[in-house]
Coordinates of C-alpha atoms and ligand atoms in Angstrom, one line a residue:
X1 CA -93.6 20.3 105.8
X2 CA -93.8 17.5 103.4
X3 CA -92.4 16.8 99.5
X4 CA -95.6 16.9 97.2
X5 CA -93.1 16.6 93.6
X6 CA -89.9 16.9 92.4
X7 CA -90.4 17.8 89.0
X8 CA -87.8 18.0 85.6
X9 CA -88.2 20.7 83.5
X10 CA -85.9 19.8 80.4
X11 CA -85.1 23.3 78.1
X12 CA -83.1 23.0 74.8
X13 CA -81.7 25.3 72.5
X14 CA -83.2 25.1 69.1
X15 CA -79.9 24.2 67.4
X16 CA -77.5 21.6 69.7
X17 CA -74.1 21.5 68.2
X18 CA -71.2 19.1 68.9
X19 CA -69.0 21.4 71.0
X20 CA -67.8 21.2 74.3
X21 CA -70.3 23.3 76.3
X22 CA -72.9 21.5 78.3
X23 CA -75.6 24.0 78.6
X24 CA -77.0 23.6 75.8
X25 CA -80.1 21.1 76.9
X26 CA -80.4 21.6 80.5
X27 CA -82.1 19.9 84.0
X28 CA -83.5 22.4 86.5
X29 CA -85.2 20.5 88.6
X30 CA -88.4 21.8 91.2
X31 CA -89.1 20.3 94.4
X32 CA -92.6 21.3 96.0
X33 CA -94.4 21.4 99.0
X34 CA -97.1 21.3 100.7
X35 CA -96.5 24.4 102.1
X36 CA -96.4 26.5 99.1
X37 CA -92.6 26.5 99.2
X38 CA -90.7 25.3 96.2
X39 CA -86.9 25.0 95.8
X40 CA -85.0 24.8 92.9
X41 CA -82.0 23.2 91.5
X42 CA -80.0 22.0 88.4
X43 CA -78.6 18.6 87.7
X44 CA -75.4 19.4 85.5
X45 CA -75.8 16.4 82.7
X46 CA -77.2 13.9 80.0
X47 CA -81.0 16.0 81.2
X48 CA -82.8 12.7 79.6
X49 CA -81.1 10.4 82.0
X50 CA -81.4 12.4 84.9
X51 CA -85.0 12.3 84.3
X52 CA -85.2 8.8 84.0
X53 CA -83.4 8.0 87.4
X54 CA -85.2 10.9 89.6
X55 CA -89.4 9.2 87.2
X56 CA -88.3 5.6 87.7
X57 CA -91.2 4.0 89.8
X58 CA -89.5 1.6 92.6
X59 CA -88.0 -1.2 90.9
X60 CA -86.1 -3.0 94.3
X61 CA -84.5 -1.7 97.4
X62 CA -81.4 -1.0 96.3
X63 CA -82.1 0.6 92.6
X64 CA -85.4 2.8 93.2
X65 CA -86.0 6.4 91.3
X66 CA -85.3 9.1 93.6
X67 CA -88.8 10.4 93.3
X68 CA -90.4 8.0 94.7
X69 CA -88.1 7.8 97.7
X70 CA -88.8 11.5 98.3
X71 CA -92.4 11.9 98.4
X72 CA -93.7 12.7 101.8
X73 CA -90.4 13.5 103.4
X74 CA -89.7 16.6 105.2
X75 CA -87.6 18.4 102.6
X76 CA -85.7 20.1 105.7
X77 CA -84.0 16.7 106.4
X78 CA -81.2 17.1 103.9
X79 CA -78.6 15.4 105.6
X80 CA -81.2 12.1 105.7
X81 CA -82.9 12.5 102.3
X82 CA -78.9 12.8 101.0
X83 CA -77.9 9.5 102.8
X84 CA -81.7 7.7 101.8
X85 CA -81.4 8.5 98.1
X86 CA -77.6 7.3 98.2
X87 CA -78.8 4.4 99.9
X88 CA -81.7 3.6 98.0
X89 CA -79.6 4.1 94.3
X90 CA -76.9 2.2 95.3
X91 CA -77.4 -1.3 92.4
X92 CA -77.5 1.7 89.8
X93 CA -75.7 4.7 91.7
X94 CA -72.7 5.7 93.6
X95 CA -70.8 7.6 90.7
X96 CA -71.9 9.7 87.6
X97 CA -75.8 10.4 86.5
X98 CA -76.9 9.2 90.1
X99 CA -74.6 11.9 92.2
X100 CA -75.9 14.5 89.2
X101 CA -79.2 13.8 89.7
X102 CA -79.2 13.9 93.7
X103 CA -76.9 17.5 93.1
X104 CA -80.2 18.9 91.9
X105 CA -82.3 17.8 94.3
X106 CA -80.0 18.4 96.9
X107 CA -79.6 21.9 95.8
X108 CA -83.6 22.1 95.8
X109 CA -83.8 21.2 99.2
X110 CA -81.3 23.6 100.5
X111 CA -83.0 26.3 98.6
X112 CA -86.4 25.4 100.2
X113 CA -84.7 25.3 103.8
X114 CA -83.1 28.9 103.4
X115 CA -86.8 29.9 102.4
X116 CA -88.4 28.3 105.2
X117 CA -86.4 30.0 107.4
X118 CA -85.7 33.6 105.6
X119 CA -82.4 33.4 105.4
X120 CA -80.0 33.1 102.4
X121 CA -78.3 29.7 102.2
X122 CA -74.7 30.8 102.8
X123 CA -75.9 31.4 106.4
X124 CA -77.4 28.5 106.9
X125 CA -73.8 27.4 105.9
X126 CA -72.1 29.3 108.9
X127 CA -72.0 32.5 106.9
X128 CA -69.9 34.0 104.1
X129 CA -66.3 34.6 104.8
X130 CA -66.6 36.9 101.4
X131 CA -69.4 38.6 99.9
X132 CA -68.2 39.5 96.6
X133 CA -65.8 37.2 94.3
X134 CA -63.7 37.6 91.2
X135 CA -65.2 35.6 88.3
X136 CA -62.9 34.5 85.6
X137 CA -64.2 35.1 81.9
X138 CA -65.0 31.2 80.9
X139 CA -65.0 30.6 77.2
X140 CA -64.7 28.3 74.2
X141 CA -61.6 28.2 72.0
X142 CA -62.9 30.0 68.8
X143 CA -61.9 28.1 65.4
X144 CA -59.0 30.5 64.4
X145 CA -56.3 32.3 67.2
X146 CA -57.4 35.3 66.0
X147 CA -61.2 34.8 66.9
X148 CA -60.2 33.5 70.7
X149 CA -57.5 37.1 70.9
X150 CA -60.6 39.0 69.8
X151 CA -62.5 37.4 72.4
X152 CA -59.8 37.8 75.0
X153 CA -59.8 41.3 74.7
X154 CA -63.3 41.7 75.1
X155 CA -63.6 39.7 78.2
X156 CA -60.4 42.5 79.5
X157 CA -62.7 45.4 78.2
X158 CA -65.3 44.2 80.2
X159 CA -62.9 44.2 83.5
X160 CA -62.4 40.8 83.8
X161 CA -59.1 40.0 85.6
X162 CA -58.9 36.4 84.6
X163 CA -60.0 34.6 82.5
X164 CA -59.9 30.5 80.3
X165 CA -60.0 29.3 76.8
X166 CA -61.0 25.4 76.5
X167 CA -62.1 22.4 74.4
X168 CA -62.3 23.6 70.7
X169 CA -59.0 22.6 68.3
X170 CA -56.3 22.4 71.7
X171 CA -55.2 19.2 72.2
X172 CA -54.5 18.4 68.6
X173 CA -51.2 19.9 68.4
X174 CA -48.7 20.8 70.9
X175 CA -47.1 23.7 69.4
X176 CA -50.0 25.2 68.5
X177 CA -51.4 24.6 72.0
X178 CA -48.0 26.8 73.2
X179 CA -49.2 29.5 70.7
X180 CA -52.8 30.1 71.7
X181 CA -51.3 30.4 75.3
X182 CA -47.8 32.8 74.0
X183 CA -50.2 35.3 72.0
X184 CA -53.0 35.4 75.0
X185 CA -50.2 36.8 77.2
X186 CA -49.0 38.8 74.9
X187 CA -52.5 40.5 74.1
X188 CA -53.4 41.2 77.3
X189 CA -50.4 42.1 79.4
X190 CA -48.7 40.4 82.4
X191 CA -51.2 41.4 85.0
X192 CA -54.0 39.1 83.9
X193 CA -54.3 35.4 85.3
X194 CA -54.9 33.0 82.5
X195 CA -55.7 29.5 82.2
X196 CA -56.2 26.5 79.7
X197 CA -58.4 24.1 79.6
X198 CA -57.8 20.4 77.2
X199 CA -61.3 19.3 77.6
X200 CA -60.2 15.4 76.9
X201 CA -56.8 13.7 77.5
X202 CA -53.9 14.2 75.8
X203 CA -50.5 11.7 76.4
X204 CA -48.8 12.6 78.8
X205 CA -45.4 13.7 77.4
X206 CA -47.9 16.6 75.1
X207 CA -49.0 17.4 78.9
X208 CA -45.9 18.0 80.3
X209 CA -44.5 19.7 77.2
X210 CA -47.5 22.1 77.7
X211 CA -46.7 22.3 81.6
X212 CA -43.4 23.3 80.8
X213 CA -43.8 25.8 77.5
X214 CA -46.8 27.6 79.6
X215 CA -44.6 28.1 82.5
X216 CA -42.6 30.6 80.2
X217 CA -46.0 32.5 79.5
X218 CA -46.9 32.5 83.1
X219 CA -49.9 30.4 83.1
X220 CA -52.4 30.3 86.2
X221 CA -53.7 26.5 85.5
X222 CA -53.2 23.8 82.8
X223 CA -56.9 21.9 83.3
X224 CA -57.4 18.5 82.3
X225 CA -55.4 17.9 80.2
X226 CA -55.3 13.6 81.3
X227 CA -58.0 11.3 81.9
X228 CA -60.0 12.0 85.3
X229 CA -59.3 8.1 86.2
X230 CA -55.2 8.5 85.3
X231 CA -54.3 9.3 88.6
X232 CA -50.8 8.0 88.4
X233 CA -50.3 10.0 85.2
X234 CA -51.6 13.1 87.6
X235 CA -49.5 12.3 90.2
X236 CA -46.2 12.5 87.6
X237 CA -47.4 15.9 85.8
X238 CA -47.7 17.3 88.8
X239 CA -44.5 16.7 90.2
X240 CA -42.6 18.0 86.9
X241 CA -44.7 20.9 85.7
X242 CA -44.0 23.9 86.5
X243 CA -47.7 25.4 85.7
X244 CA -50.1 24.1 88.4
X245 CA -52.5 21.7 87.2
X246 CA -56.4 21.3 87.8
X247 CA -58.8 18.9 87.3
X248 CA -62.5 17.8 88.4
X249 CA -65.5 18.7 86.6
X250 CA -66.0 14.9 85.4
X251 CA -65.6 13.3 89.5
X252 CA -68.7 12.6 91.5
X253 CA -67.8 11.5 94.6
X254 CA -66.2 12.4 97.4
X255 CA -63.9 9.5 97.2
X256 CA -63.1 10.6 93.7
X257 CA -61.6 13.8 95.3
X258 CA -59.6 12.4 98.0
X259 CA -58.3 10.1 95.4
X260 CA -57.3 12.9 93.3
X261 CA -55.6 14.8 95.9
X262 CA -53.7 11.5 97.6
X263 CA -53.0 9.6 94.7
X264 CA -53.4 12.2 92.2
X265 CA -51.0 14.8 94.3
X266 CA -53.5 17.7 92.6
X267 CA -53.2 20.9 94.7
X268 CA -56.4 22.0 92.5
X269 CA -59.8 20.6 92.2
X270 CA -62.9 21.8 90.5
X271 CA -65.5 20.2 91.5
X272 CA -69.0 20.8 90.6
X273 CA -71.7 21.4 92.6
X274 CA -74.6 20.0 90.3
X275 CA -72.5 16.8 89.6
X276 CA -71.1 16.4 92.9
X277 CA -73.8 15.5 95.8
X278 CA -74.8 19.3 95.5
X279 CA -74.0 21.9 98.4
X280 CA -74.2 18.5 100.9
X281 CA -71.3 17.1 98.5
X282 CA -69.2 20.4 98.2
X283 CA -69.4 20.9 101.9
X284 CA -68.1 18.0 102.4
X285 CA -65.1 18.1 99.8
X286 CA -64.3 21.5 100.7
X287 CA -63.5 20.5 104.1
X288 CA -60.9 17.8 102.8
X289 CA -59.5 19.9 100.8
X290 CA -58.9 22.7 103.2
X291 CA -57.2 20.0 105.4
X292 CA -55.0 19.4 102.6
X293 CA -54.3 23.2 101.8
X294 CA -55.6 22.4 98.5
X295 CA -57.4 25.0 96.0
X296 CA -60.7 24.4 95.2
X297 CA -61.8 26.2 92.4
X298 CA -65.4 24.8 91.4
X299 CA -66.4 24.0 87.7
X300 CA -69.5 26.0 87.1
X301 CA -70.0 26.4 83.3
X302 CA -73.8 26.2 83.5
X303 CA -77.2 28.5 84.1
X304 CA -77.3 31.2 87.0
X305 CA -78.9 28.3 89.2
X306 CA -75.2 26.7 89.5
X307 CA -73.8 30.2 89.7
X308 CA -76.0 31.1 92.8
X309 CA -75.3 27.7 94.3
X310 CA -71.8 27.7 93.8
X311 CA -71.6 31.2 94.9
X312 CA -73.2 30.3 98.5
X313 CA -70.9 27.6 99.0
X314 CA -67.3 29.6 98.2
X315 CA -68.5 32.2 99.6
X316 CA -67.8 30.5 103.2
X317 CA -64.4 28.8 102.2
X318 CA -61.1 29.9 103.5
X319 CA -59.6 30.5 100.0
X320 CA -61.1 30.6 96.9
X321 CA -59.3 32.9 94.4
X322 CA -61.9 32.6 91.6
X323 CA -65.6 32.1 90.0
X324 CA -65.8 30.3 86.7
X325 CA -68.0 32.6 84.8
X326 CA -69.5 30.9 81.5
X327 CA -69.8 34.4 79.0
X328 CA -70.8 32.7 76.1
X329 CA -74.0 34.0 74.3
X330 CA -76.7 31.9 75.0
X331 CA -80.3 32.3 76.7
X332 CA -80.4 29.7 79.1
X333 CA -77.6 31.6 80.7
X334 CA -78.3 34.8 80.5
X335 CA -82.5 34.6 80.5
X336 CA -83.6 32.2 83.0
X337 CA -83.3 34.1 86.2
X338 CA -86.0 37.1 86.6
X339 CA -82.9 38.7 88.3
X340 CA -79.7 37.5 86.3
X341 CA -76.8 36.7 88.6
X342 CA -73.9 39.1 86.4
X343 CA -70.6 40.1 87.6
X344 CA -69.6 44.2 87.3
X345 CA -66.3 44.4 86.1
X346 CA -65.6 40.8 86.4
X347 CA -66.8 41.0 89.9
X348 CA -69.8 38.9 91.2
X349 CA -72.1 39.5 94.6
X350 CA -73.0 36.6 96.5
X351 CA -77.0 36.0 96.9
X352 CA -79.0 37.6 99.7
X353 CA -82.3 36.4 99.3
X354 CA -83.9 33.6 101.2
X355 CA -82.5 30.4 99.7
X356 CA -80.8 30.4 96.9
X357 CA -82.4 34.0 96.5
X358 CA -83.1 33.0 92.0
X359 CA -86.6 32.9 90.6
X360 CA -87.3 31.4 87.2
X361 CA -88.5 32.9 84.3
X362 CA -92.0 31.6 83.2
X363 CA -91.4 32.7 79.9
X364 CA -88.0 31.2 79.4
X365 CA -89.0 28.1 80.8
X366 CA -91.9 28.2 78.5
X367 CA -90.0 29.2 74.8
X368 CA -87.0 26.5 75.5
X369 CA -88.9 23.8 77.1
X370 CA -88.2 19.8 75.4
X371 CA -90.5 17.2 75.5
X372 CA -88.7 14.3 74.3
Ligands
MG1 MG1 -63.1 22.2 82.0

């Protein structure tokens, strides 16, 4: 079998607003073949510049587009293709838009090895330890308290168990970053897991004020609330706050996960399989984190394409208490899969169709696609 295209399809929601949710212009990316087989995958970022590096004709050696180095491969070679597009990047690469745009290939060629074979890609993977996960309700902080309680209960309604507010107004002011978390618990009783997310860095004595107030109101994870490179300010916040903290979505590499685990001292990562070296990547960061009896609890605010992906790969970990579930309206979400990937009463199944076991909509594809 050998790699005729890998192809970006760019879709955009008619309005982009300044707000932290990233799928809002997205990368799915399509690798075919010439045996009729095509795999699919999502690069989780800027989708122009992941465009860019995958189209870029060879330039040198060391800084080439990863199309080019693709064409004519066996797509069943992951473990190669991973290491010759690392390789071939590497002037450009190592971190950031190079790691997201290899994610989505990566995930493309796993998908296209689980259909060559008939088998769902969690097998391929040794096979799931869990077929059926708890998703926690993933949502934007709305503009008034009142809005993101409204929401909260909703999310409960719907049977949700769990469930995060982030980005929006938090960060601004520390009291009112206690209150959000003070009048979620008191909404929706002591039997729910809640968490908060900063979105950007906030000084460290606001972080460890909020480690300390949330403690009170029994909060499951304070995320990000430092700069993903401040791994000495991690390494302090975690040793006095009470709440656990988490932290990940912006890391790339491997290394970037050790570091935060070692230096860091975080006893929770998230990282992101379309960011991260894909499925290859997670594997790979899942198994150092186990070693270190260290939660992973992947990012995955994006289309059903990183649900199904990251729902293969924690489906065969040891321990992972929870799915991020983005439930914010929108229809690259909720319409791009013929069969949408949706939790029943905040529960989610695993895939069990060949690959990644998603097939696009043709019609979504065609009423959001961007040509820029
Ligand atoms: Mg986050």
């Amino acid at each position: 079998m050998k790699i005729t295209d890998v192809e970006t399809i760019l879709l955009r929601l008619p309005q982009v607003r300044e707000i932290g949710d990233g799928c809002q212009t997205i990368c799915v990316i399509r690798v075919s073949t010439d045996e009729g087989i095509v795999g699919i995958g999502e690069a989780h970022t800027n989708p122009l510049a992941a465009r860019s590096i995958i189209d870029s004709p060879l330039y040198s050696v060391s800084a080439q587009g990863l199309r080019h180095v693709l064409l004519g491969e066996d797509p069943r070679d992951i473990n190669r293709l991973w290491d010759k597009m690392y390789r071939a990047s590497q002037t450009y690469g190592r971190r950031g838009l190079l790691m997201h745009a290899l994610s989505g290939i990566d995930l493309a060629l796993w998908d296209i090895l689980g259909k060559s074979v008939g088998l769902p890609v969690h097998q391929l993977l040794g096979g799931a330890r869990k077929r059926a996960h708890h998703a926690y309700a993933s949502d934007l902080s709305q503009p008034t308290l009142e809005a993101t309680i409204e929401r909260a209960l909703a999310h409960k309604a719907n049977g949700y168990r769990a469930m995060k507010f982030g980005w929006g107004a938090l960060g601004q002011d520390r009291k009112s970053d206690v209150r959000v978390a003070e009048q979620l618990r008191s909404a929706l009783g002591p039997d729910f897991d809640i968490m908060i997310d900063m979105g950007f860095a906030v000084p460290l004595d606001h972080a460890l004020y909020l480690g300390r107030a949330y403690a009170e109101h029994d909060l499951y994870f304070l995320e990000e609330p430092l700069s993903p490179d401040d791994l000495g300010g991690f390494a302090k916040l975690v040793a006095a706050s009470p709440t656990p903290i988490a932290t990940g979505e912006k890391a790339s590499h491997e290394l970037d996960y050790i570091d935060l685990m070692d230096r860091g001292q975080l006893r929770i990562i998230q990282p992101d399989i379309a960011r991260m070296g894909g499925i290859s990547g997670m594997l790979r960061v899942i198994a150092h984190a186990e070693a270190r009896n260290v939660r992973v609890i992947p990012h995955c605010w994006s289309t059903d394409i990183l649900v199904a992906a990251t729902l293969h790969c924690i489906s065969t970990m040891r321990d992972c208490p929870y799915l991020e579930f983005n439930v914010t309206d929108n229809p690259l979400r909720t319409d791009l899969l013929v069969e949408p990937i949706r939790p029943d009463r905040g529960v989610i199944q695993v895939p069990e169709q060949p690959g990644l076991g998603i097939e696009l909509r043709e019609d979504t594809l065609a009423r959001f696609r961007w040509q820029p």
